[in-house]
Each structure stands twice: as structure tokens, then as C-alpha cells.
PDB file of C-alpha atoms in Angstrom:
ATOM      1  CA  MET A 100      48.845 -14.735 -80.387  1.00  0.00           C
ATOM      2  CA  ARG A 101      49.530 -14.906 -84.126  1.00  0.00           C
ATOM      3  CA  THR A 102      48.890 -18.548 -85.006  1.00  0.00           C
ATOM      4  CA  LEU A 103      49.840 -20.273 -88.248  1.00  0.00           C
ATOM      5  CA  VAL A 104      48.092 -23.610 -88.853  1.00  0.00           C
ATOM      6  CA  PHE A 105      49.369 -26.058 -91.449  1.00  0.00           C
ATOM      7  CA  GLY A 106      46.668 -28.450 -92.603  1.00  0.00           C
ATOM      8  CA  GLY A 107      44.444 -25.506 -91.801  1.00  0.00           C
ATOM      9  CA  THR A 108      41.589 -26.418 -94.147  1.00  0.00           C
ATOM     10  CA  GLY A 109      41.169 -29.984 -92.900  1.00  0.00           C
ATOM     11  CA  MET A 110      38.776 -31.255 -90.256  1.00  0.00           C
ATOM     12  CA  LEU A 111      41.005 -30.428 -87.280  1.00  0.00           C
ATOM     13  CA  GLY A 112      42.805 -27.472 -88.844  1.00  0.00           C
ATOM     14  CA  ARG A 113      39.571 -25.570 -89.438  1.00  0.00           C
ATOM     15  CA  ALA A 114      38.561 -26.139 -85.832  1.00  0.00           C
ATOM     16  CA  VAL A 115      41.929 -24.856 -84.574  1.00  0.00           C
ATOM     17  CA  VAL A 116      41.696 -21.690 -86.663  1.00  0.00           C
ATOM     18  CA  ALA A 117      38.169 -21.078 -85.351  1.00  0.00           C
ATOM     19  CA  ALA A 118      39.178 -21.771 -81.733  1.00  0.00           C
ATOM     20  CA  ALA A 119      42.153 -19.422 -81.974  1.00  0.00           C
ATOM     21  CA  ARG A 120      40.046 -16.627 -83.462  1.00  0.00           C
ATOM     22  CA  ARG A 121      37.448 -17.008 -80.714  1.00  0.00           C
ATOM     23  CA  ARG A 122      40.234 -16.142 -78.289  1.00  0.00           C
ATOM     24  CA  GLY A 123      41.057 -13.011 -80.222  1.00  0.00           C
ATOM     25  CA  TRP A 124      44.195 -14.525 -81.727  1.00  0.00           C
ATOM     26  CA  GLN A 125      45.096 -13.765 -85.321  1.00  0.00           C
ATOM     27  CA  ALA A 126      45.030 -17.147 -87.034  1.00  0.00           C
ATOM     28  CA  LEU A 127      45.753 -18.260 -90.576  1.00  0.00           C
ATOM     29  CA  GLY A 128      45.025 -21.752 -91.921  1.00  0.00           C
ATOM     30  CA  ILE A 129      47.238 -23.014 -94.752  1.00  0.00           C
ATOM     31  CA  SER A 130      45.968 -25.747 -97.082  1.00  0.00           C
ATOM     32  CA  HIS A 131      48.146 -28.491 -98.536  1.00  0.00           C
ATOM     33  CA  ARG A 132      47.991 -26.757-101.905  1.00  0.00           C
ATOM     34  CA  GLN A 133      49.187 -23.490-100.397  1.00  0.00           C
ATOM     35  CA  GLY A 134      51.907 -24.994 -98.266  1.00  0.00           C
ATOM     36  CA  ASP A 135      53.020 -28.622 -98.342  1.00  0.00           C
ATOM     37  CA  VAL A 136      54.486 -29.334 -94.887  1.00  0.00           C
ATOM     38  CA  ALA A 137      57.150 -31.522 -96.478  1.00  0.00           C
ATOM     39  CA  ASP A 138      58.398 -28.540 -98.531  1.00  0.00           C
ATOM     40  CA  ALA A 139      60.855 -26.595 -96.384  1.00  0.00           C
ATOM     41  CA  GLY A 140      60.817 -23.672 -98.801  1.00  0.00           C
ATOM     42  CA  ARG A 141      57.044 -23.223 -98.621  1.00  0.00           C
ATOM     43  CA  VAL A 142      57.057 -23.610 -94.846  1.00  0.00           C
ATOM     44  CA  ARG A 143      59.655 -20.871 -94.474  1.00  0.00           C
ATOM     45  CA  TYR A 144      57.786 -18.676 -96.940  1.00  0.00           C
ATOM     46  CA  TRP A 145      54.653 -18.732 -94.785  1.00  0.00           C
ATOM     47  CA  LEU A 146      56.568 -18.151 -91.582  1.00  0.00           C
ATOM     48  CA  GLY A 147      58.222 -15.145 -93.178  1.00  0.00           C
ATOM     49  CA  ALA A 148      54.987 -13.801 -94.658  1.00  0.00           C
ATOM     50  CA  PHE A 149      52.780 -14.203 -91.571  1.00  0.00           C
ATOM     51  CA  ARG A 150      55.380 -13.887 -88.783  1.00  0.00           C
ATOM     52  CA  PRO A 151      53.543 -16.205 -86.372  1.00  0.00           C
ATOM     53  CA  GLU A 152      54.100 -16.488 -82.647  1.00  0.00           C
ATOM     54  CA  LEU A 153      52.784 -20.057 -82.652  1.00  0.00           C
ATOM     55  CA  LEU A 154      53.021 -22.809 -85.264  1.00  0.00           C
ATOM     56  CA  VAL A 155      50.430 -25.623 -85.256  1.00  0.00           C
ATOM     57  CA  ASN A 156      50.680 -28.739 -87.399  1.00  0.00           C
ATOM     58  CA  CYS A 157      47.336 -30.368 -88.230  1.00  0.00           C
ATOM     59  CA  ALA A 158      48.514 -31.752 -91.586  1.00  0.00           C
ATOM     60  CA  ALA A 159      48.479 -35.543 -91.729  1.00  0.00           C
ATOM     61  CA  PHE A 160      48.108 -38.603 -93.928  1.00  0.00           C
ATOM     62  CA  THR A 161      45.107 -40.087 -92.086  1.00  0.00           C
ATOM     63  CA  ARG A 162      44.060 -42.964 -94.356  1.00  0.00           C
ATOM     64  CA  VAL A 163      45.211 -45.778 -92.080  1.00  0.00           C
ATOM     65  CA  ASP A 164      44.676 -48.674 -94.477  1.00  0.00           C
ATOM     66  CA  GLU A 165      46.052 -46.877 -97.525  1.00  0.00           C
ATOM     67  CA  ALA A 166      49.233 -46.127 -95.607  1.00  0.00           C
ATOM     68  CA  GLU A 167      50.105 -49.826 -95.751  1.00  0.00           C
ATOM     69  CA  GLN A 168      50.594 -49.499 -99.531  1.00  0.00           C
ATOM     70  CA  ARG A 169      51.710 -45.849 -99.532  1.00  0.00           C
ATOM     71  CA  ARG A 170      54.379 -46.104 -96.869  1.00  0.00           C
ATOM     72  CA  ASP A 171      56.718 -43.471 -98.338  1.00  0.00           C
ATOM     73  CA  GLU A 172      53.948 -40.878 -98.559  1.00  0.00           C
ATOM     74  CA  ALA A 173      52.724 -41.596 -95.034  1.00  0.00           C
ATOM     75  CA  PHE A 174      56.231 -41.264 -93.598  1.00  0.00           C
ATOM     76  CA  ALA A 175      56.892 -38.090 -95.586  1.00  0.00           C
ATOM     77  CA  VAL A 176      53.733 -36.333 -94.363  1.00  0.00           C
ATOM     78  CA  ASN A 177      53.325 -37.766 -90.862  1.00  0.00           C
ATOM     79  CA  GLY A 178      56.982 -38.197 -90.031  1.00  0.00           C
ATOM     80  CA  GLU A 179      59.636 -36.209 -91.843  1.00  0.00           C
ATOM     81  CA  ALA A 180      57.448 -33.136 -92.357  1.00  0.00           C
ATOM     82  CA  ALA A 181      57.273 -32.680 -88.580  1.00  0.00           C
ATOM     83  CA  GLY A 182      61.041 -32.320 -88.657  1.00  0.00           C
ATOM     84  CA  VAL A 183      60.754 -29.652 -91.349  1.00  0.00           C
ATOM     85  CA  LEU A 184      58.347 -27.690 -89.155  1.00  0.00           C
ATOM     86  CA  ALA A 185      60.486 -28.192 -86.041  1.00  0.00           C
ATOM     87  CA  ALA A 186      63.552 -26.865 -87.836  1.00  0.00           C
ATOM     88  CA  ALA A 187      61.638 -23.833 -89.111  1.00  0.00           C
ATOM     89  CA  ALA A 188      60.160 -23.159 -85.667  1.00  0.00           C
ATOM     90  CA  ARG A 189      63.631 -23.409 -84.124  1.00  0.00           C
ATOM     91  CA  GLU A 190      65.015 -20.884 -86.599  1.00  0.00           C
ATOM     92  CA  GLU A 191      62.187 -18.451 -85.781  1.00  0.00           C
ATOM     93  CA  ARG A 192      62.346 -19.224 -82.034  1.00  0.00           C
ATOM     94  CA  ILE A 193      58.605 -19.942 -81.816  1.00  0.00           C
ATOM     95  CA  PRO A 194      56.751 -22.877 -80.207  1.00  0.00           C
ATOM     96  CA  LEU A 195      55.401 -25.755 -82.287  1.00  0.00           C
ATOM     97  CA  VAL A 196      52.248 -27.742 -81.533  1.00  0.00           C
ATOM     98  CA  HIS A 197      52.106 -31.089 -83.339  1.00  0.00           C
ATOM     99  CA  VAL A 198      49.165 -33.524 -83.255  1.00  0.00           C
ATOM    100  CA  SER A 199      49.763 -37.271 -82.965  1.00  0.00           C
ATOM    101  CA  SER A 200      47.687 -40.399 -82.443  1.00  0.00           C
ATOM    102  CA  ASP A 201      46.754 -43.202 -80.066  1.00  0.00           C
ATOM    103  CA  TYR A 202      47.842 -45.565 -82.850  1.00  0.00           C
ATOM    104  CA  VAL A 203      51.471 -45.198 -81.724  1.00  0.00           C
ATOM    105  CA  PHE A 204      50.551 -47.801 -79.061  1.00  0.00           C
ATOM    106  CA  ALA A 205      50.066 -51.543 -79.525  1.00  0.00           C
ATOM    107  CA  GLY A 206      46.925 -51.423 -77.406  1.00  0.00           C
ATOM    108  CA  GLY A 207      47.291 -54.466 -75.196  1.00  0.00           C
ATOM    109  CA  GLY A 208      45.717 -54.737 -71.750  1.00  0.00           C
ATOM    110  CA  GLU A 209      43.097 -52.455 -70.241  1.00  0.00           C
ATOM    111  CA  ARG A 210      45.180 -49.746 -68.591  1.00  0.00           C
ATOM    112  CA  ARG A 211      45.003 -46.218 -69.957  1.00  0.00           C
ATOM    113  CA  TRP A 212      48.115 -45.293 -71.915  1.00  0.00           C
ATOM    114  CA  ARG A 213      50.308 -42.666 -70.285  1.00  0.00           C
ATOM    115  CA  GLU A 214      52.732 -40.264 -71.927  1.00  0.00           C
ATOM    116  CA  GLU A 215      55.737 -42.179 -70.579  1.00  0.00           C
ATOM    117  CA  ASP A 216      54.581 -45.573 -71.914  1.00  0.00           C
ATOM    118  CA  ALA A 217      56.722 -47.010 -74.692  1.00  0.00           C
ATOM    119  CA  PRO A 218      55.135 -46.746 -78.157  1.00  0.00           C
ATOM    120  CA  ALA A 219      54.842 -49.936 -80.203  1.00  0.00           C
ATOM    121  CA  PRO A 220      52.800 -49.153 -83.331  1.00  0.00           C
ATOM    122  CA  LEU A 221      51.102 -51.980 -85.192  1.00  0.00           C
ATOM    123  CA  SER A 222      50.685 -50.250 -88.563  1.00  0.00           C
ATOM    124  CA  VAL A 223      52.543 -48.087 -91.042  1.00  0.00           C
ATOM    125  CA  TYR A 224      50.283 -45.214 -90.029  1.00  0.00           C
ATOM    126  CA  GLY A 225      51.218 -45.662 -86.369  1.00  0.00           C
ATOM    127  CA  GLU A 226      54.912 -45.941 -87.227  1.00  0.00           C
ATOM    128  CA  SER A 227      54.782 -42.756 -89.286  1.00  0.00           C
ATOM    129  CA  LYS A 228      53.020 -40.871 -86.489  1.00  0.00           C
ATOM    130  CA  ARG A 229      55.634 -42.053 -84.004  1.00  0.00           C
ATOM    131  CA  LEU A 230      58.401 -40.760 -86.273  1.00  0.00           C
ATOM    132  CA  GLY A 231      56.576 -37.422 -86.432  1.00  0.00           C
ATOM    133  CA  GLU A 232      56.610 -37.214 -82.639  1.00  0.00           C
ATOM    134  CA  GLU A 233      60.348 -37.780 -82.558  1.00  0.00           C
ATOM    135  CA  ARG A 234      60.987 -35.206 -85.271  1.00  0.00           C
ATOM    136  CA  ALA A 235      58.747 -32.591 -83.629  1.00  0.00           C
ATOM    137  CA  LEU A 236      60.340 -33.077 -80.214  1.00  0.00           C
ATOM    138  CA  SER A 237      63.783 -32.390 -81.663  1.00  0.00           C
ATOM    139  CA  TRP A 238      62.798 -28.747 -80.951  1.00  0.00           C
ATOM    140  CA  ASP A 239      62.813 -27.966 -77.223  1.00  0.00           C
ATOM    141  CA  GLU A 240      59.809 -25.645 -77.584  1.00  0.00           C
ATOM    142  CA  ALA A 241      57.576 -28.318 -79.135  1.00  0.00           C
ATOM    143  CA  LEU A 242      54.357 -29.761 -77.745  1.00  0.00           C
ATOM    144  CA  VAL A 243      53.095 -33.086 -79.095  1.00  0.00           C
ATOM    145  CA  VAL A 244      49.453 -33.845 -78.307  1.00  0.00           C
ATOM    146  CA  ARG A 245      48.240 -37.390 -78.847  1.00  0.00           C
ATOM    147  CA  SER A 246      44.526 -37.784 -79.465  1.00  0.00           C
ATOM    148  CA  SER A 247      42.167 -40.434 -80.798  1.00  0.00           C
ATOM    149  CA  TRP A 248      39.218 -41.280 -83.051  1.00  0.00           C
ATOM    150  CA  LEU A 249      38.600 -37.762 -84.362  1.00  0.00           C
ATOM    151  CA  PHE A 250      35.223 -36.692 -85.710  1.00  0.00           C
ATOM    152  CA  GLY A 251      33.735 -33.313 -86.548  1.00  0.00           C
ATOM    153  CA  PRO A 252      32.740 -30.887 -89.298  1.00  0.00           C
ATOM    154  CA  GLY A 253      34.750 -30.465 -92.455  1.00  0.00           C
ATOM    155  CA  GLY A 254      35.946 -33.977 -93.232  1.00  0.00           C
ATOM    156  CA  ARG A 255      35.126 -37.652 -93.607  1.00  0.00           C
ATOM    157  CA  ASN A 256      35.022 -39.540 -90.333  1.00  0.00           C
ATOM    158  CA  PHE A 257      33.353 -42.480 -88.584  1.00  0.00           C
ATOM    159  CA  VAL A 258      30.198 -40.509 -87.812  1.00  0.00           C
ATOM    160  CA  THR A 259      29.606 -39.494 -91.430  1.00  0.00           C
ATOM    161  CA  THR A 260      30.307 -43.071 -92.524  1.00  0.00           C
ATOM    162  CA  ILE A 261      27.688 -44.490 -90.149  1.00  0.00           C
ATOM    163  CA  VAL A 262      25.148 -41.801 -91.048  1.00  0.00           C
ATOM    164  CA  GLY A 263      25.703 -42.473 -94.749  1.00  0.00           C
ATOM    165  CA  LEU A 264      25.192 -46.219 -94.338  1.00  0.00           C
ATOM    166  CA  ILE A 265      21.989 -45.639 -92.376  1.00  0.00           C
ATOM    167  CA  ASP A 266      20.653 -43.222 -94.968  1.00  0.00           C
ATOM    168  CA  ARG A 267      21.331 -45.733 -97.740  1.00  0.00           C
ATOM    169  CA  GLY A 268      19.512 -48.430 -95.803  1.00  0.00           C
ATOM    170  CA  GLU A 269      22.609 -50.616 -95.478  1.00  0.00           C
ATOM    171  CA  THR A 270      21.571 -52.123 -92.148  1.00  0.00           C
ATOM    172  CA  PRO A 271      22.102 -53.942 -89.940  1.00  0.00           C
ATOM    173  CA  LEU A 272      25.495 -52.322 -89.577  1.00  0.00           C
ATOM    174  CA  ARG A 273      28.312 -54.722 -88.648  1.00  0.00           C
ATOM    175  CA  VAL A 274      30.764 -52.898 -86.376  1.00  0.00           C
ATOM    176  CA  VAL A 275      33.715 -54.248 -84.402  1.00  0.00           C
ATOM    177  CA  ASP A 276      33.173 -54.491 -80.655  1.00  0.00           C
ATOM    178  CA  ASP A 277      36.677 -55.516 -79.555  1.00  0.00           C
ATOM    179  CA  GLN A 278      38.511 -52.262 -80.286  1.00  0.00           C
ATOM    180  CA  VAL A 279      38.122 -49.687 -77.515  1.00  0.00           C
ATOM    181  CA  GLY A 280      39.161 -46.048 -77.488  1.00  0.00           C
ATOM    182  CA  CYS A 281      37.827 -42.539 -76.974  1.00  0.00           C
ATOM    183  CA  PRO A 282      36.072 -40.627 -79.772  1.00  0.00           C
ATOM    184  CA  THR A 283      37.183 -36.995 -79.823  1.00  0.00           C
ATOM    185  CA  TYR A 284      35.239 -34.059 -81.241  1.00  0.00           C
ATOM    186  CA  THR A 285      37.570 -31.790 -83.215  1.00  0.00           C
ATOM    187  CA  PRO A 286      36.231 -28.471 -81.806  1.00  0.00           C
ATOM    188  CA  PHE A 287      36.943 -29.829 -78.288  1.00  0.00           C
ATOM    189  CA  LEU A 288      40.451 -30.917 -79.308  1.00  0.00           C
ATOM    190  CA  ALA A 289      41.082 -27.549 -80.967  1.00  0.00           C
ATOM    191  CA  ALA A 290      40.142 -25.714 -77.772  1.00  0.00           C
ATOM    192  CA  ALA A 291      42.415 -28.049 -75.796  1.00  0.00           C
ATOM    193  CA  LEU A 292      45.351 -27.318 -78.126  1.00  0.00           C
ATOM    194  CA  CYS A 293      44.841 -23.586 -77.635  1.00  0.00           C
ATOM    195  CA  ASP A 294      44.551 -24.037 -73.859  1.00  0.00           C
ATOM    196  CA  LEU A 295      47.828 -25.941 -73.747  1.00  0.00           C
ATOM    197  CA  ALA A 296      49.611 -23.477 -76.027  1.00  0.00           C
ATOM    198  CA  ALA A 297      48.422 -20.519 -73.942  1.00  0.00           C
ATOM    199  CA  ARG A 298      49.903 -22.174 -70.851  1.00  0.00           C
ATOM    200  CA  GLY A 299      53.243 -22.861 -72.507  1.00  0.00           C
ATOM    201  CA  ALA A 300      52.960 -26.657 -72.316  1.00  0.00           C
ATOM    202  CA  ARG A 301      55.859 -28.604 -73.814  1.00  0.00           C
ATOM    203  CA  GLY A 302      56.699 -32.240 -74.417  1.00  0.00           C
ATOM    204  CA  LEU A 303      54.049 -34.974 -74.660  1.00  0.00           C
ATOM    205  CA  VAL A 304      50.440 -34.540 -73.546  1.00  0.00           C
ATOM    206  CA  HIS A 305      47.422 -36.788 -74.075  1.00  0.00           C
ATOM    207  CA  TYR A 306      43.984 -35.359 -74.799  1.00  0.00           C
ATOM    208  CA  ALA A 307      40.880 -37.301 -75.792  1.00  0.00           C
ATOM    209  CA  ASN A 308      37.241 -37.014 -74.895  1.00  0.00           C
ATOM    210  CA  ARG A 309      35.751 -39.269 -72.251  1.00  0.00           C
ATOM    211  CA  GLU A 310      34.502 -42.033 -71.839  1.00  0.00           C
ATOM    212  CA  PRO A 311      35.993 -45.203 -73.395  1.00  0.00           C
ATOM    213  CA  VAL A 312      33.753 -47.022 -75.868  1.00  0.00           C
ATOM    214  CA  SER A 313      34.088 -49.625 -78.609  1.00  0.00           C
ATOM    215  CA  TRP A 314      33.452 -48.772 -82.247  1.00  0.00           C
ATOM    216  CA  TYR A 315      30.244 -50.779 -81.908  1.00  0.00           C
ATOM    217  CA  GLY A 316      29.146 -48.783 -78.857  1.00  0.00           C
ATOM    218  CA  PHE A 317      29.933 -45.538 -80.635  1.00  0.00           C
ATOM    219  CA  ALA A 318      28.010 -46.655 -83.727  1.00  0.00           C
ATOM    220  CA  ARG A 319      25.000 -47.577 -81.580  1.00  0.00           C
ATOM    221  CA  GLU A 320      25.010 -44.111 -80.054  1.00  0.00           C
ATOM    222  CA  ILE A 321      25.220 -42.485 -83.482  1.00  0.00           C
ATOM    223  CA  ALA A 322      22.385 -44.640 -84.815  1.00  0.00           C
ATOM    224  CA  GLY A 323      20.223 -43.973 -81.771  1.00  0.00           C
ATOM    225  CA  LEU A 324      20.531 -40.226 -82.251  1.00  0.00           C
ATOM    226  CA  TRP A 325      20.214 -40.262 -86.045  1.00  0.00           C
ATOM    227  CA  ASP A 326      17.620 -42.981 -86.716  1.00  0.00           C
ATOM    228  CA  ALA A 327      16.525 -45.176 -83.813  1.00  0.00           C
ATOM    229  CA  ARG A 328      15.223 -47.802 -86.253  1.00  0.00           C
ATOM    230  CA  ALA A 329      18.717 -48.561 -87.539  1.00  0.00           C
ATOM    231  CA  GLU A 330      20.144 -51.875 -86.342  1.00  0.00           C
ATOM    232  CA  VAL A 331      23.783 -52.242 -85.301  1.00  0.00           C
ATOM    233  CA  ALA A 332      25.363 -55.661 -84.809  1.00  0.00           C
ATOM    234  CA  PRO A 333      28.608 -56.314 -82.894  1.00  0.00           C
ATOM    235  CA  VAL A 334      31.302 -58.388 -84.626  1.00  0.00           C
ATOM    236  CA  PRO A 335      34.929 -59.301 -83.809  1.00  0.00           C
ATOM    237  CA  THR A 336      37.810 -57.660 -85.634  1.00  0.00           C
ATOM    238  CA  GLU A 337      38.437 -60.908 -87.537  1.00  0.00           C
ATOM    239  CA  ALA A 338      35.022 -60.606 -89.167  1.00  0.00           C
ATOM    240  CA  VAL A 339      35.958 -57.313 -90.814  1.00  0.00           C
ATOM    241  CA  PRO A 340      39.548 -57.772 -92.063  1.00  0.00           C
ATOM    242  CA  ARG A 341      41.465 -54.587 -92.851  1.00  0.00           C
ATOM    243  CA  PRO A 342      44.967 -54.059 -94.314  1.00  0.00           C
ATOM    244  CA  ALA A 343      46.217 -52.221 -91.204  1.00  0.00           C
ATOM    245  CA  ARG A 344      46.149 -53.656 -87.690  1.00  0.00           C
ATOM    246  CA  ARG A 345      44.428 -51.527 -85.036  1.00  0.00           C
ATOM    247  CA  PRO A 346      45.145 -51.447 -81.300  1.00  0.00           C
ATOM    248  CA  ALA A 347      42.542 -53.324 -79.256  1.00  0.00           C
ATOM    249  CA  TYR A 348      42.654 -50.865 -76.344  1.00  0.00           C
ATOM    250  CA  SER A 349      44.066 -47.403 -77.032  1.00  0.00           C
ATOM    251  CA  VAL A 350      42.438 -45.315 -74.287  1.00  0.00           C
ATOM    252  CA  LEU A 351      44.718 -42.388 -73.410  1.00  0.00           C
ATOM    253  CA  ASP A 352      45.366 -41.233 -69.862  1.00  0.00           C
ATOM    254  CA  THR A 353      44.577 -37.503 -69.792  1.00  0.00           C
ATOM    255  CA  ASP A 354      45.662 -36.678 -66.228  1.00  0.00           C
ATOM    256  CA  ARG A 355      48.561 -34.527 -67.379  1.00  0.00           C
ATOM    257  CA  PHE A 356      46.233 -32.446 -69.542  1.00  0.00           C
ATOM    258  CA  SER A 357      43.919 -31.908 -66.577  1.00  0.00           C
ATOM    259  CA  GLU A 358      46.830 -30.879 -64.349  1.00  0.00           C
ATOM    260  CA  LEU A 359      48.081 -28.369 -66.916  1.00  0.00           C
ATOM    261  CA  VAL A 360      44.724 -26.871 -67.872  1.00  0.00           C
ATOM    262  CA  GLY A 361      42.679 -27.325 -64.716  1.00  0.00           C
ATOM    263  CA  ARG A 362      39.745 -29.245 -66.165  1.00  0.00           C
ATOM    264  CA  VAL A 363      38.852 -32.703 -67.381  1.00  0.00           C
ATOM    265  CA  PRO A 364      38.196 -33.375 -71.071  1.00  0.00           C
ATOM    266  CA  GLU A 365      34.652 -33.082 -72.345  1.00  0.00           C
ATOM    267  CA  HIS A 366      32.463 -36.130 -72.965  1.00  0.00           C
ATOM    268  CA  TRP A 367      32.358 -37.136 -76.628  1.00  0.00           C
ATOM    269  CA  GLY A 368      28.571 -37.439 -76.393  1.00  0.00           C
ATOM    270  CA  TRP A 369      28.258 -33.651 -76.105  1.00  0.00           C
ATOM    271  CA  GLY A 370      30.166 -33.218 -79.341  1.00  0.00           C
ATOM    272  CA  LEU A 371      28.254 -35.976 -81.094  1.00  0.00           C
ATOM    273  CA  SER A 372      24.891 -34.357 -80.321  1.00  0.00           C
ATOM    274  CA  GLU A 373      26.146 -30.981 -81.542  1.00  0.00           C
ATOM    275  CA  TYR A 374      27.625 -32.488 -84.697  1.00  0.00           C
ATOM    276  CA  LEU A 375      24.535 -34.490 -85.639  1.00  0.00           C
ATOM    277  CA  ASP A 376      22.360 -31.407 -85.106  1.00  0.00           C
ATOM    278  CA  ALA A 377      24.639 -29.532 -87.516  1.00  0.00           C
ATOM    279  CA  LEU A 378      24.380 -32.356 -90.069  1.00  0.00           C
ATOM    280  CA  ARG A 379      20.579 -32.218 -89.839  1.00  0.00           C
ATOM    281  CA  ARG A 380      20.560 -28.462 -90.410  1.00  0.00           C
ATOM    282  CA  GLU A 381      22.911 -28.869 -93.359  1.00  0.00           C
ATOM    283  CA  ARG A 382      20.656 -31.519 -94.876  1.00  0.00           C
ATOM    284  CA  ALA A 383      17.546 -29.369 -94.380  1.00  0.00           C
ATOM    285  CA  GLN A 384      19.257 -26.476 -96.155  1.00  0.00           C
ATOM    286  CA  GLN A 385      20.257 -28.717 -99.060  1.00  0.00           C
ATOM    287  CA  GLU A 386      16.710 -30.038 -99.403  1.00  0.00           C
ATOM    288  CA  ALA A 387      15.322 -26.507 -99.283  1.00  0.00           C
ATOM    289  CA  ARG A 388      17.602 -25.464-102.166  1.00  0.00           C
ATOM    290  CA  VAL A 389      16.459 -28.432-104.269  1.00  0.00           C
ATOM    291  CA  ARG A 390      12.768 -27.540-103.906  1.00  0.00           C
TER     292      ARG A 390
END
């Protein structure tokens, strides 16, 4: 399947291109510089040049706190651009896969969020992602996949932040323990997107790795695997004020994914071990070049 990936050089986009190619699909990743998703002319250029059979949107404004001050940019990239891609996909009569976020939910209670639950975003980022869902689903052949707490090679993420703090000796780490979700390894999410696309899934689907954990619990696991001497201290959200509000409980129900694909999502711990091993190898190579 010829697959065109916008945001194709970012953390998730790279993983999608790699996952598609492992299946024998021809896949091309487009960077922001090559093709701004908000630019209808550039989008149509790439569709005409590559003639894809599947369009995947991994482009996003992901800086949650910055979005509070850069509302117009967040809505342009996360919201309106999905409409540009949906319109182009409709013209070419090809399916669109668009990636959204658990932050479209307010996060109250302790019940896993289902696809049919009403969104109620708390932040500009969440609002912009919700608009993107609506714009993408204006095309009948669109699939919107909500995921959460992404980490993986090729971009800044929570894991690299914690590792960096440990390496600089900035411990004990103070990490919030009253926000719960599911970390998701981008290579696992990329494979899930390809699985869903291959099965012709449409509409809304949730995919995130299992099991639920707080940011503090996740940080403890990272520290334990990276440097067991590193201390991690739990704190409430109020102790670490941020410009954007986060949902307290944004665990996604992934039953529909399992019904469509025939398997349960992977555990995030498998991805974390693989990712930290890769970071160690990368560091060893860097040190070897310096010698």
C-alpha cells in the first residue's frame, strides 16, 4: 500500500514510515519544511507526485504549555490542517488516518475513556486536537486514533527528559503522582496504525499501551532501569504549576482496537526497555567517537 505520511520526520512519523516499509508498503515521510499540512497547495502537490493509497497525518503542535500562548498556531496545525488533509483525501478517494490525543478528555473519575464518551478538553492543546478530530472525520473514509503519553526514538519526550535530569544529577526528581494515563511507545503505535489501516478501520479508535500509571510511577520505572541510585519523589500537581491544565485520569479504553485487530495492546514496559537500550548504545557510540 503506497503510504504518504505528513509529519513523517517526527517521532511518530518516522516510526510509521518504518512500520509501513516492514510490511512491504511503499512509504514516504514528508517533513514540515517539505509539506506544511496547513498549506493545501503543498498537500495536493505531494498527493499528485506520490499517488498514495493511504494518507497518514502525524504532524502536530505537541508543546502543550506553549499552546496556551500560541493558540492560533496550535489550532492551525492540530485543527484546521486536518480539514485540509481530509479534503485532499476526499478528492483523491483515499483513506486518511489522523492521530489524536487523550487530552481531548477532562479526565475525571477512574473509568477508562471510551470512543463514545463526550470530549471536554481542559487546555488549548486539547481543544485544538478535538477540532482536528472533527475536521478529519468530515471525510467518511477517515480513521482517527486517539493515543497517549508518546515516547520513542527521534524526538524529545518524557523519557529523555527524565534521563537527562538523572545524568545531570538533578535529583531527587519531583514528579506528579496524581495524573494517570498510559505511556505509549511510538513503534508500537505505528504498528497499530498500520494494522488498523490494513483492516479498513474507520471512525474513532483508541490505542495506548497498557497498563495505567502515574507520571511518578513512570519516572520511577525509567530511573530504575537507567540508574537505580536516582531518587524520585511524588508530588501533587499543585506543587508543579504549569500553564496548561492536564487531565487527572486519561486512561483510554482500547477494547475496540482489540476487536478490530485481534490482539491487546503491548505493555509500555516492553517499549521502555527497548528504548533505553537504544539510548545506551547511542551514548556508547558517541563516547567512542570522542575518544
